[in-house]
PDB file of C-alpha atoms and ligand atoms in Angstrom:
ATOM      1  CA  MET A1125      11.248 -32.164   2.577  1.00 71.00           C
ATOM      2  CA  ALA A1126       9.656 -31.661   6.001  1.00 82.00           C
ATOM      3  CA  ARG A1127      10.298 -28.186   7.344  1.00 95.00           C
ATOM      4  CA  ARG A1128       9.377 -27.021  10.856  1.00 95.00           C
ATOM      5  CA  LYS A1129       6.827 -24.263  10.779  1.00 97.00           C
ATOM      6  CA  LEU A1130       7.944 -20.851  12.018  1.00 97.00           C
ATOM      7  CA  ILE A1131       5.318 -18.508  13.437  1.00 98.00           C
ATOM      8  CA  ALA A1132       6.894 -15.076  13.771  1.00 98.00           C
ATOM      9  CA  GLY A1133       5.416 -11.819  15.033  1.00 98.00           C
ATOM     10  CA  ASN A1134       6.408  -8.280  14.106  1.00 98.00           C
ATOM     11  CA  TRP A1135       5.414  -5.616  16.606  1.00 98.00           C
ATOM     12  CA  LYS A1136       6.551  -2.765  14.317  1.00 98.00           C
ATOM     13  CA  MET A1137       6.477   0.606  16.182  1.00 98.00           C
ATOM     14  CA  ASN A1138       4.088  -0.723  18.794  1.00 98.00           C
ATOM     15  CA  GLY A1139       4.519  -1.964  22.311  1.00 97.00           C
ATOM     16  CA  SER A1140       5.814  -0.742  25.651  1.00 98.00           C
ATOM     17  CA  LEU A1141       7.250  -2.218  28.807  1.00 98.00           C
ATOM     18  CA  ALA A1142       3.683  -2.838  29.987  1.00 98.00           C
ATOM     19  CA  ALA A1143       2.804  -4.604  26.732  1.00 98.00           C
ATOM     20  CA  LEU A1144       5.557  -7.157  27.333  1.00 98.00           C
ATOM     21  CA  ALA A1145       3.080  -8.910  29.632  1.00 97.00           C
ATOM     22  CA  GLU A1146       1.569 -10.285  26.393  1.00 98.00           C
ATOM     23  CA  LEU A1147       4.758 -12.330  25.941  1.00 97.00           C
ATOM     24  CA  ASP A1148       3.882 -14.471  28.952  1.00 96.00           C
ATOM     25  CA  GLY A1149       0.978 -16.122  27.167  1.00 96.00           C
ATOM     26  CA  ILE A1150       2.862 -16.325  23.877  1.00 97.00           C
ATOM     27  CA  ALA A1151       5.869 -17.979  25.540  1.00 95.00           C
ATOM     28  CA  ALA A1152       3.564 -20.445  27.283  1.00 94.00           C
ATOM     29  CA  ALA A1153       1.938 -21.322  23.936  1.00 95.00           C
ATOM     30  CA  ALA A1154       5.374 -21.724  22.363  1.00 95.00           C
ATOM     31  CA  ARG A1155       6.465 -24.094  25.114  1.00 92.00           C
ATOM     32  CA  ALA A1156       3.271 -26.082  24.584  1.00 93.00           C
ATOM     33  CA  ALA A1157       4.005 -26.385  20.849  1.00 93.00           C
ATOM     34  CA  PRO A1158       7.464 -27.973  20.584  1.00 90.00           C
ATOM     35  CA  GLY A1159       6.822 -28.920  16.949  1.00 93.00           C
ATOM     36  CA  VAL A1160       6.902 -25.297  15.758  1.00 95.00           C
ATOM     37  CA  ASP A1161       9.312 -22.399  16.168  1.00 96.00           C
ATOM     38  CA  VAL A1162       7.844 -19.210  17.605  1.00 97.00           C
ATOM     39  CA  ALA A1163       9.489 -15.796  17.410  1.00 97.00           C
ATOM     40  CA  ILE A1164       8.614 -12.162  18.033  1.00 98.00           C
ATOM     41  CA  ALA A1165      10.478  -9.154  16.619  1.00 98.00           C
ATOM     42  CA  VAL A1166      10.088  -6.130  18.870  1.00 98.00           C
ATOM     43  CA  PRO A1167      11.244  -2.490  18.753  1.00 98.00           C
ATOM     44  CA  ALA A1168      14.928  -2.154  19.630  1.00 98.00           C
ATOM     45  CA  THR A1169      14.199  -0.566  23.003  1.00 98.00           C
ATOM     46  CA  LEU A1170      12.180  -3.608  24.037  1.00 98.00           C
ATOM     47  CA  ILE A1171      14.610  -6.360  23.021  1.00 98.00           C
ATOM     48  CA  ALA A1172      16.489  -6.616  26.330  1.00 97.00           C
ATOM     49  CA  PRO A1173      13.404  -6.409  28.569  1.00 97.00           C
ATOM     50  CA  ALA A1174      11.548  -8.836  26.296  1.00 97.00           C
ATOM     51  CA  VAL A1175      14.393 -11.340  26.514  1.00 94.00           C
ATOM     52  CA  ALA A1176      14.537 -10.907  30.273  1.00 93.00           C
ATOM     53  CA  ARG A1177      10.783 -11.365  30.516  1.00 94.00           C
ATOM     54  CA  VAL A1178      10.598 -14.609  28.548  1.00 92.00           C
ATOM     55  CA  SER A1179      13.714 -16.071  30.093  1.00 83.00           C
ATOM     56  CA  GLY A1180      13.512 -14.772  33.618  1.00 59.00           C
ATOM     57  CA  ILE A1181      17.294 -14.352  33.644  1.00 49.00           C
ATOM     58  CA  ALA A1182      19.793 -11.681  32.649  1.00 45.00           C
ATOM     59  CA  PRO A1183      19.539 -10.686  28.963  1.00 43.00           C
ATOM     60  CA  ALA A1184      23.122 -11.485  27.992  1.00 44.00           C
ATOM     61  CA  ALA A1185      22.676 -15.128  28.975  1.00 43.00           C
ATOM     62  CA  ALA A1186      19.086 -15.488  27.931  1.00 41.00           C
ATOM     63  CA  ARG A1187      17.870 -18.024  25.413  1.00 45.00           C
ATOM     64  CA  GLU A1188      14.288 -19.127  25.779  1.00 43.00           C
ATOM     65  CA  PRO A1189      13.853 -22.316  23.783  1.00 54.00           C
ATOM     66  CA  GLY A1190      10.154 -21.716  23.278  1.00 82.00           C
ATOM     67  CA  LEU A1191      10.102 -18.100  22.159  1.00 94.00           C
ATOM     68  CA  ALA A1192      12.865 -16.325  20.238  1.00 95.00           C
ATOM     69  CA  ILE A1193      13.093 -12.544  20.524  1.00 96.00           C
ATOM     70  CA  GLY A1194      14.427 -10.606  17.573  1.00 97.00           C
ATOM     71  CA  ALA A1195      14.911  -7.171  16.057  1.00 98.00           C
ATOM     72  CA  GLU A1196      12.885  -5.536  13.285  1.00 98.00           C
ATOM     73  CA  ASP A1197      15.872  -4.142  11.410  1.00 98.00           C
ATOM     74  CA  VAL A1198      19.638  -3.748  11.654  1.00 98.00           C
ATOM     75  CA  HIS A1199      22.284  -1.599   9.967  1.00 98.00           C
ATOM     76  CA  PRO A1200      24.791  -3.531   7.846  1.00 98.00           C
ATOM     77  CA  ALA A1201      27.833  -1.790   9.326  1.00 98.00           C
ATOM     78  CA  GLU A1202      29.428  -2.899  12.588  1.00 97.00           C
ATOM     79  CA  LYS A1203      29.674   0.660  13.943  1.00 97.00           C
ATOM     80  CA  GLY A1204      30.265   4.218  12.843  1.00 97.00           C
ATOM     81  CA  ALA A1205      28.623   7.480  11.890  1.00 98.00           C
ATOM     82  CA  HIS A1206      25.066   6.254  11.350  1.00 97.00           C
ATOM     83  CA  THR A1207      22.980   8.311  13.756  1.00 97.00           C
ATOM     84  CA  GLY A1208      19.886   6.526  14.949  1.00 96.00           C
ATOM     85  CA  CYS A1209      20.826   3.157  13.470  1.00 97.00           C
ATOM     86  CA  ILE A1210      21.486  -0.072  15.354  1.00 98.00           C
ATOM     87  CA  SER A1211      24.092  -2.702  14.523  1.00 98.00           C
ATOM     88  CA  VAL A1212      23.860  -6.477  14.617  1.00 98.00           C
ATOM     89  CA  GLY A1213      26.271  -6.504  17.559  1.00 98.00           C
ATOM     90  CA  MET A1214      24.016  -4.134  19.481  1.00 98.00           C
ATOM     91  CA  VAL A1215      20.837  -6.158  19.033  1.00 98.00           C
ATOM     92  CA  LYS A1216      22.786  -9.329  19.766  1.00 97.00           C
ATOM     93  CA  GLU A1217      24.096  -7.868  23.024  1.00 97.00           C
ATOM     94  CA  ALA A1218      20.513  -7.015  23.928  1.00 97.00           C
ATOM     95  CA  GLY A1219      19.610 -10.685  23.450  1.00 95.00           C
ATOM     96  CA  ALA A1220      18.097 -10.777  19.964  1.00 96.00           C
ATOM     97  CA  VAL A1221      18.665 -14.013  18.062  1.00 96.00           C
ATOM     98  CA  PHE A1222      17.333 -12.881  14.700  1.00 97.00           C
ATOM     99  CA  SER A1223      16.142  -9.839  12.781  1.00 98.00           C
ATOM    100  CA  ILE A1224      13.675  -9.072  10.047  1.00 98.00           C
ATOM    101  CA  VAL A1225      15.260  -7.388   7.003  1.00 98.00           C
ATOM    102  CA  GLY A1226      13.676  -5.821   3.953  1.00 97.00           C
ATOM    103  CA  HIS A1227      10.191  -5.363   5.377  1.00 98.00           C
ATOM    104  CA  SER A1228       8.091  -3.491   2.828  1.00 96.00           C
ATOM    105  CA  GLU A1229       7.503  -0.665   5.308  1.00 97.00           C
ATOM    106  CA  ARG A1230      11.263  -0.070   5.452  1.00 97.00           C
ATOM    107  CA  ARG A1231      11.616  -0.487   1.694  1.00 95.00           C
ATOM    108  CA  ALA A1232       8.895   2.189   1.293  1.00 94.00           C
ATOM    109  CA  ASP A1233       9.470   4.517   4.292  1.00 95.00           C
ATOM    110  CA  CYS A1234      13.271   4.396   4.246  1.00 95.00           C
ATOM    111  CA  HIS A1235      13.799   3.714   0.525  1.00 96.00           C
ATOM    112  CA  GLU A1236      15.787   0.569   1.257  1.00 97.00           C
ATOM    113  CA  THR A1237      17.159  -1.127  -1.830  1.00 98.00           C
ATOM    114  CA  ASP A1238      17.638  -4.831  -2.505  1.00 98.00           C
ATOM    115  CA  GLN A1239      21.393  -4.275  -2.196  1.00 98.00           C
ATOM    116  CA  GLN A1240      21.001  -2.765   1.271  1.00 98.00           C
ATOM    117  CA  VAL A1241      18.700  -5.590   2.333  1.00 98.00           C
ATOM    118  CA  LYS A1242      21.275  -8.096   1.129  1.00 98.00           C
ATOM    119  CA  ALA A1243      24.021  -6.322   3.098  1.00 98.00           C
ATOM    120  CA  LYS A1244      21.869  -6.373   6.230  1.00 98.00           C
ATOM    121  CA  ALA A1245      21.215 -10.091   5.889  1.00 98.00           C
ATOM    122  CA  GLU A1246      24.919 -10.749   5.390  1.00 98.00           C
ATOM    123  CA  ALA A1247      25.723  -8.703   8.508  1.00 98.00           C
ATOM    124  CA  LEU A1248      23.303 -10.905  10.457  1.00 98.00           C
ATOM    125  CA  ARG A1249      25.022 -14.041   9.199  1.00 98.00           C
ATOM    126  CA  ARG A1250      28.449 -12.674  10.176  1.00 98.00           C
ATOM    127  CA  GLY A1251      27.073 -11.912  13.618  1.00 97.00           C
ATOM    128  CA  GLY A1252      25.598 -15.378  14.046  1.00 97.00           C
ATOM    129  CA  LEU A1253      21.975 -14.208  14.035  1.00 98.00           C
ATOM    130  CA  GLY A1254      19.050 -15.473  12.004  1.00 98.00           C
ATOM    131  CA  ALA A1255      17.337 -13.426   9.305  1.00 98.00           C
ATOM    132  CA  ILE A1256      13.793 -13.192   7.980  1.00 98.00           C
ATOM    133  CA  LEU A1257      14.094 -11.578   4.558  1.00 98.00           C
ATOM    134  CA  CYS A1258      10.847 -10.023   3.250  1.00 98.00           C
ATOM    135  CA  VAL A1259       9.747  -9.729  -0.356  1.00 98.00           C
ATOM    136  CA  GLY A1260       6.397  -8.762  -1.828  1.00 98.00           C
ATOM    137  CA  GLU A1261       4.609  -6.946  -4.617  1.00 98.00           C
ATOM    138  CA  THR A1262       2.391  -3.853  -4.560  1.00 97.00           C
ATOM    139  CA  LEU A1263      -1.206  -3.961  -5.753  1.00 96.00           C
ATOM    140  CA  ASP A1264      -0.302  -2.095  -8.946  1.00 97.00           C
ATOM    141  CA  GLU A1265       2.360  -4.687  -9.688  1.00 97.00           C
ATOM    142  CA  ARG A1266      -0.104  -7.540  -9.079  1.00 96.00           C
ATOM    143  CA  ASP A1267      -2.797  -5.903 -11.198  1.00 96.00           C
ATOM    144  CA  ALA A1268      -0.263  -5.496 -13.994  1.00 97.00           C
ATOM    145  CA  GLY A1269       0.458  -9.241 -13.873  1.00 97.00           C
ATOM    146  CA  ARG A1270       3.992  -8.630 -12.618  1.00 98.00           C
ATOM    147  CA  ALA A1271       3.722 -10.041  -9.082  1.00 98.00           C
ATOM    148  CA  GLU A1272       5.849 -13.131  -9.660  1.00 98.00           C
ATOM    149  CA  ALA A1273       8.509 -11.279 -11.628  1.00 98.00           C
ATOM    150  CA  VAL A1274       8.746  -8.545  -8.978  1.00 98.00           C
ATOM    151  CA  VAL A1275       8.938 -10.957  -6.046  1.00 98.00           C
ATOM    152  CA  THR A1276      11.445 -13.353  -7.565  1.00 98.00           C
ATOM    153  CA  GLY A1277      13.456 -10.361  -8.795  1.00 98.00           C
ATOM    154  CA  GLN A1278      13.590  -8.930  -5.259  1.00 98.00           C
ATOM    155  CA  LEU A1279      14.602 -12.339  -3.981  1.00 98.00           C
ATOM    156  CA  ALA A1280      17.441 -12.732  -6.461  1.00 98.00           C
ATOM    157  CA  ALA A1281      18.741  -9.214  -5.809  1.00 98.00           C
ATOM    158  CA  SER A1282      18.513  -9.296  -2.011  1.00 98.00           C
ATOM    159  CA  LEU A1283      19.473 -12.925  -1.313  1.00 98.00           C
ATOM    160  CA  PRO A1284      22.663 -12.928   0.784  1.00 97.00           C
ATOM    161  CA  GLU A1285      25.813 -14.843  -0.039  1.00 94.00           C
ATOM    162  CA  ASP A1286      25.907 -18.190   1.765  1.00 93.00           C
ATOM    163  CA  ALA A1287      22.117 -18.270   2.057  1.00 97.00           C
ATOM    164  CA  ALA A1288      21.262 -21.362   4.064  1.00 97.00           C
ATOM    165  CA  ALA A1289      18.266 -22.712   5.911  1.00 97.00           C
ATOM    166  CA  ASP A1290      19.910 -22.764   9.332  1.00 96.00           C
ATOM    167  CA  TRP A1291      19.937 -18.974   9.527  1.00 97.00           C
ATOM    168  CA  LEU A1292      17.701 -17.596   6.777  1.00 98.00           C
ATOM    169  CA  SER A1293      13.956 -17.638   6.122  1.00 98.00           C
ATOM    170  CA  ILE A1294      12.074 -15.817   3.382  1.00 98.00           C
ATOM    171  CA  ALA A1295       8.772 -14.033   4.068  1.00 98.00           C
ATOM    172  CA  TYR A1296       6.425 -13.446   1.140  1.00 98.00           C
ATOM    173  CA  GLU A1297       4.355 -10.419   2.109  1.00 98.00           C
ATOM    174  CA  PRO A1298       2.168  -8.842  -0.573  1.00 98.00           C
ATOM    175  CA  VAL A1299       2.283  -5.136   0.300  1.00 97.00           C
ATOM    176  CA  TRP A1300      -1.459  -4.764  -0.335  1.00 97.00           C
ATOM    177  CA  ALA A1301      -2.248  -7.473   2.224  1.00 97.00           C
ATOM    178  CA  ILE A1302      -0.256  -5.963   5.103  1.00 96.00           C
ATOM    179  CA  GLY A1303      -2.534  -4.462   7.729  1.00 94.00           C
ATOM    180  CA  THR A1304      -5.490  -4.300   5.354  1.00 96.00           C
ATOM    181  CA  GLY A1305      -7.497  -7.382   6.274  1.00 94.00           C
ATOM    182  CA  ARG A1306      -7.159  -8.557   2.663  1.00 94.00           C
ATOM    183  CA  THR A1307      -5.318 -11.748   1.774  1.00 94.00           C
ATOM    184  CA  PRO A1308      -4.496 -13.439  -1.518  1.00 95.00           C
ATOM    185  CA  THR A1309      -6.332 -16.667  -2.261  1.00 96.00           C
ATOM    186  CA  VAL A1310      -4.721 -19.805  -0.938  1.00 97.00           C
ATOM    187  CA  ALA A1311      -4.029 -20.805  -4.545  1.00 97.00           C
ATOM    188  CA  ASP A1312      -2.241 -17.497  -5.181  1.00 97.00           C
ATOM    189  CA  VAL A1313      -0.166 -17.917  -2.035  1.00 98.00           C
ATOM    190  CA  ALA A1314       0.786 -21.477  -2.987  1.00 97.00           C
ATOM    191  CA  ALA A1315       1.669 -20.380  -6.523  1.00 97.00           C
ATOM    192  CA  MET A1316       3.914 -17.562  -5.286  1.00 98.00           C
ATOM    193  CA  HIS A1317       5.626 -19.744  -2.705  1.00 98.00           C
ATOM    194  CA  GLY A1318       6.247 -22.326  -5.427  1.00 98.00           C
ATOM    195  CA  ALA A1319       7.761 -19.638  -7.633  1.00 98.00           C
ATOM    196  CA  ILE A1320       9.973 -18.434  -4.765  1.00 98.00           C
ATOM    197  CA  ARG A1321      11.111 -22.019  -4.088  1.00 98.00           C
ATOM    198  CA  ALA A1322      11.893 -22.536  -7.769  1.00 98.00           C
ATOM    199  CA  ARG A1323      13.946 -19.334  -7.930  1.00 98.00           C
ATOM    200  CA  LEU A1324      15.737 -20.295  -4.715  1.00 98.00           C
ATOM    201  CA  ARG A1325      16.633 -23.668  -6.273  1.00 98.00           C
ATOM    202  CA  ALA A1326      18.074 -21.871  -9.273  1.00 98.00           C
ATOM    203  CA  LEU A1327      20.121 -19.659  -6.953  1.00 98.00           C
ATOM    204  CA  ILE A1328      21.322 -22.003  -4.208  1.00 98.00           C
ATOM    205  CA  GLY A1329      20.533 -25.502  -5.435  1.00 97.00           C
ATOM    206  CA  GLN A1330      19.273 -28.230  -3.115  1.00 97.00           C
ATOM    207  CA  GLU A1331      19.623 -26.061  -0.017  1.00 97.00           C
ATOM    208  CA  ALA A1332      16.500 -24.266  -1.259  1.00 98.00           C
ATOM    209  CA  ASP A1333      14.388 -27.217  -0.203  1.00 97.00           C
ATOM    210  CA  ALA A1334      15.293 -26.637   3.440  1.00 97.00           C
ATOM    211  CA  VAL A1335      14.718 -22.856   3.496  1.00 98.00           C
ATOM    212  CA  ARG A1336      11.454 -21.826   5.141  1.00 98.00           C
ATOM    213  CA  ILE A1337       9.150 -19.546   3.190  1.00 98.00           C
ATOM    214  CA  LEU A1338       6.678 -17.698   5.425  1.00 98.00           C
ATOM    215  CA  TYR A1339       3.492 -15.976   4.325  1.00 98.00           C
ATOM    216  CA  GLY A1340       2.702 -12.546   5.790  1.00 98.00           C
ATOM    217  CA  GLY A1341      -0.234 -10.182   5.318  1.00 97.00           C
ATOM    218  CA  SER A1342      -3.357 -10.017   7.517  1.00 96.00           C
ATOM    219  CA  VAL A1343      -2.843 -13.462   9.043  1.00 98.00           C
ATOM    220  CA  THR A1344      -5.293 -14.046  11.905  1.00 98.00           C
ATOM    221  CA  GLY A1345      -6.492 -16.929  14.010  1.00 98.00           C
ATOM    222  CA  ASP A1346      -9.384 -17.298  11.570  1.00 97.00           C
ATOM    223  CA  ASN A1347      -7.370 -17.744   8.373  1.00 98.00           C
ATOM    224  CA  ALA A1348      -4.108 -19.193   9.745  1.00 98.00           C
ATOM    225  CA  ALA A1349      -4.958 -22.872   9.310  1.00 98.00           C
ATOM    226  CA  GLU A1350      -5.918 -22.377   5.674  1.00 97.00           C
ATOM    227  CA  LEU A1351      -2.893 -20.230   4.809  1.00 98.00           C
ATOM    228  CA  LEU A1352      -0.416 -22.375   6.746  1.00 98.00           C
ATOM    229  CA  GLY A1353      -1.766 -25.462   5.031  1.00 96.00           C
ATOM    230  CA  ALA A1354      -1.058 -24.111   1.538  1.00 95.00           C
ATOM    231  CA  GLY A1355       1.715 -25.670  -0.527  1.00 91.00           C
ATOM    232  CA  ASP A1356       5.237 -24.490   0.300  1.00 95.00           C
ATOM    233  CA  VAL A1357       4.005 -22.313   3.203  1.00 97.00           C
ATOM    234  CA  ASP A1358       6.353 -22.977   6.109  1.00 98.00           C
ATOM    235  CA  GLY A1359       5.035 -20.444   8.564  1.00 98.00           C
ATOM    236  CA  ALA A1360       3.681 -16.951   8.995  1.00 98.00           C
ATOM    237  CA  LEU A1361       4.976 -13.443   9.637  1.00 98.00           C
ATOM    238  CA  VAL A1362       2.268 -11.686  11.606  1.00 98.00           C
ATOM    239  CA  GLY A1363       1.931  -7.964  12.313  1.00 98.00           C
ATOM    240  CA  GLY A1364      -1.250  -6.747  13.983  1.00 98.00           C
ATOM    241  CA  ALA A1365      -2.320 -10.105  15.347  1.00 98.00           C
ATOM    242  CA  SER A1366       1.030 -10.588  17.100  1.00 98.00           C
ATOM    243  CA  LEU A1367       0.449  -7.722  19.524  1.00 98.00           C
ATOM    244  CA  THR A1368      -1.644  -9.708  21.956  1.00 98.00           C
ATOM    245  CA  ALA A1369      -1.476 -13.271  23.185  1.00 98.00           C
ATOM    246  CA  ALA A1370      -5.217 -13.601  22.604  1.00 98.00           C
ATOM    247  CA  LYS A1371      -4.749 -13.041  18.856  1.00 98.00           C
ATOM    248  CA  PHE A1372      -1.335 -14.628  18.348  1.00 98.00           C
ATOM    249  CA  VAL A1373      -1.711 -17.857  20.292  1.00 98.00           C
ATOM    250  CA  PRO A1374      -4.425 -19.248  17.963  1.00 98.00           C
ATOM    251  CA  ILE A1375      -1.989 -18.762  15.045  1.00 98.00           C
ATOM    252  CA  VAL A1376       0.720 -20.649  16.943  1.00 98.00           C
ATOM    253  CA  GLU A1377      -1.823 -23.387  17.661  1.00 98.00           C
ATOM    254  CA  ALA A1378      -2.826 -23.559  13.984  1.00 98.00           C
ATOM    255  CA  GLY A1379       0.833 -24.077  13.113  1.00 97.00           C
ATOM    256  CA  ALA A1380       1.216 -26.720  15.799  1.00 96.00           C
ATOM    257  CA  ALA A1381      -1.799 -28.601  14.499  1.00 96.00           C
ATOM    258  CA  LEU A1382      -0.055 -28.954  11.134  1.00 95.00           C
ATOM    259  CA  ALA A1383       3.297 -30.003  12.608  1.00 87.00           C
TER     260      ALA A1383
HETATM  261  C1  PEP B1866       3.731  -7.450   8.745  1.00 97.11           C
HETATM  262  O1  PEP B1866       3.874  -6.358   9.243  1.00 97.11           O
HETATM  263  O2  PEP B1866       4.716  -8.101   8.412  1.00 97.11           O
HETATM  264  C2  PEP B1866       2.379  -7.954   8.567  1.00 97.11           C
HETATM  265  C3  PEP B1866       2.207  -9.049   7.897  1.00 97.11           C
HETATM  266  O3  PEP B1866       1.366  -7.212   9.128  1.00 97.11           O
HETATM  267  P1  PEP B1866      -0.177  -7.665   9.305  1.00 97.11           P
HETATM  268  O4  PEP B1866      -0.174  -9.075   9.825  1.00 97.11           O
HETATM  269  O5  PEP B1866      -0.736  -6.698  10.278  1.00 97.11           O
HETATM  270  O6  PEP B1866      -0.814  -7.597   7.963  1.00 97.11           O
END
């Protein structure tokens, strides 16, 4: 099945109002690449100004067809006594159209469990937002030959009810490849994406063939074409190289060349 590539950025705890100027070039590249979807997840404080910047209109009404702005995390509850957390409704009001959930940095830093990740994804679905659900093994797990079991286990335990391609993508991000400059071989990426697809089929049947599986971990303009061309790779989740248009646009262009 033909799936549109999704090139998504994750600014993590980086960025500022001044840095939003980088979105101008990224939005222009997205508009020039109608065959791919382009998205950037930004810190919560930057969602509304980012949406305003790429749309040029008020955040509540903003939807830029070329570049989707999203959140990096959400709380599963609608509201309540959760100091410092942000709900789906809040990021939606700010103009976000999707959120990342289950990033390995949150699983590690905030001890997020598969069950919590699942609840977050389900809250996004209820709110009408898209989700990018991250899974990935540590280096110890890979060295022990457990990478596939760990990743497909995370997938099974954190996959939301009603998982469907129109709102959910999976991101395979080996923890040891994030921010390190190291990447798995293309064959290893293809093998893991195939394993994820097979587990998805077992869990949700034919719908699995429409769900996009992104690769994430030290993607750059230099390796994007090779990684995006691997079997069952439907896009990229990009951290460091999404912070500037100069580094991110070549990745968007690599995706567009394969569209
Ligand atoms: C990420 O944070 O999801 C990521 C893949 O980071 P980087 O591209 O910097 O490795």
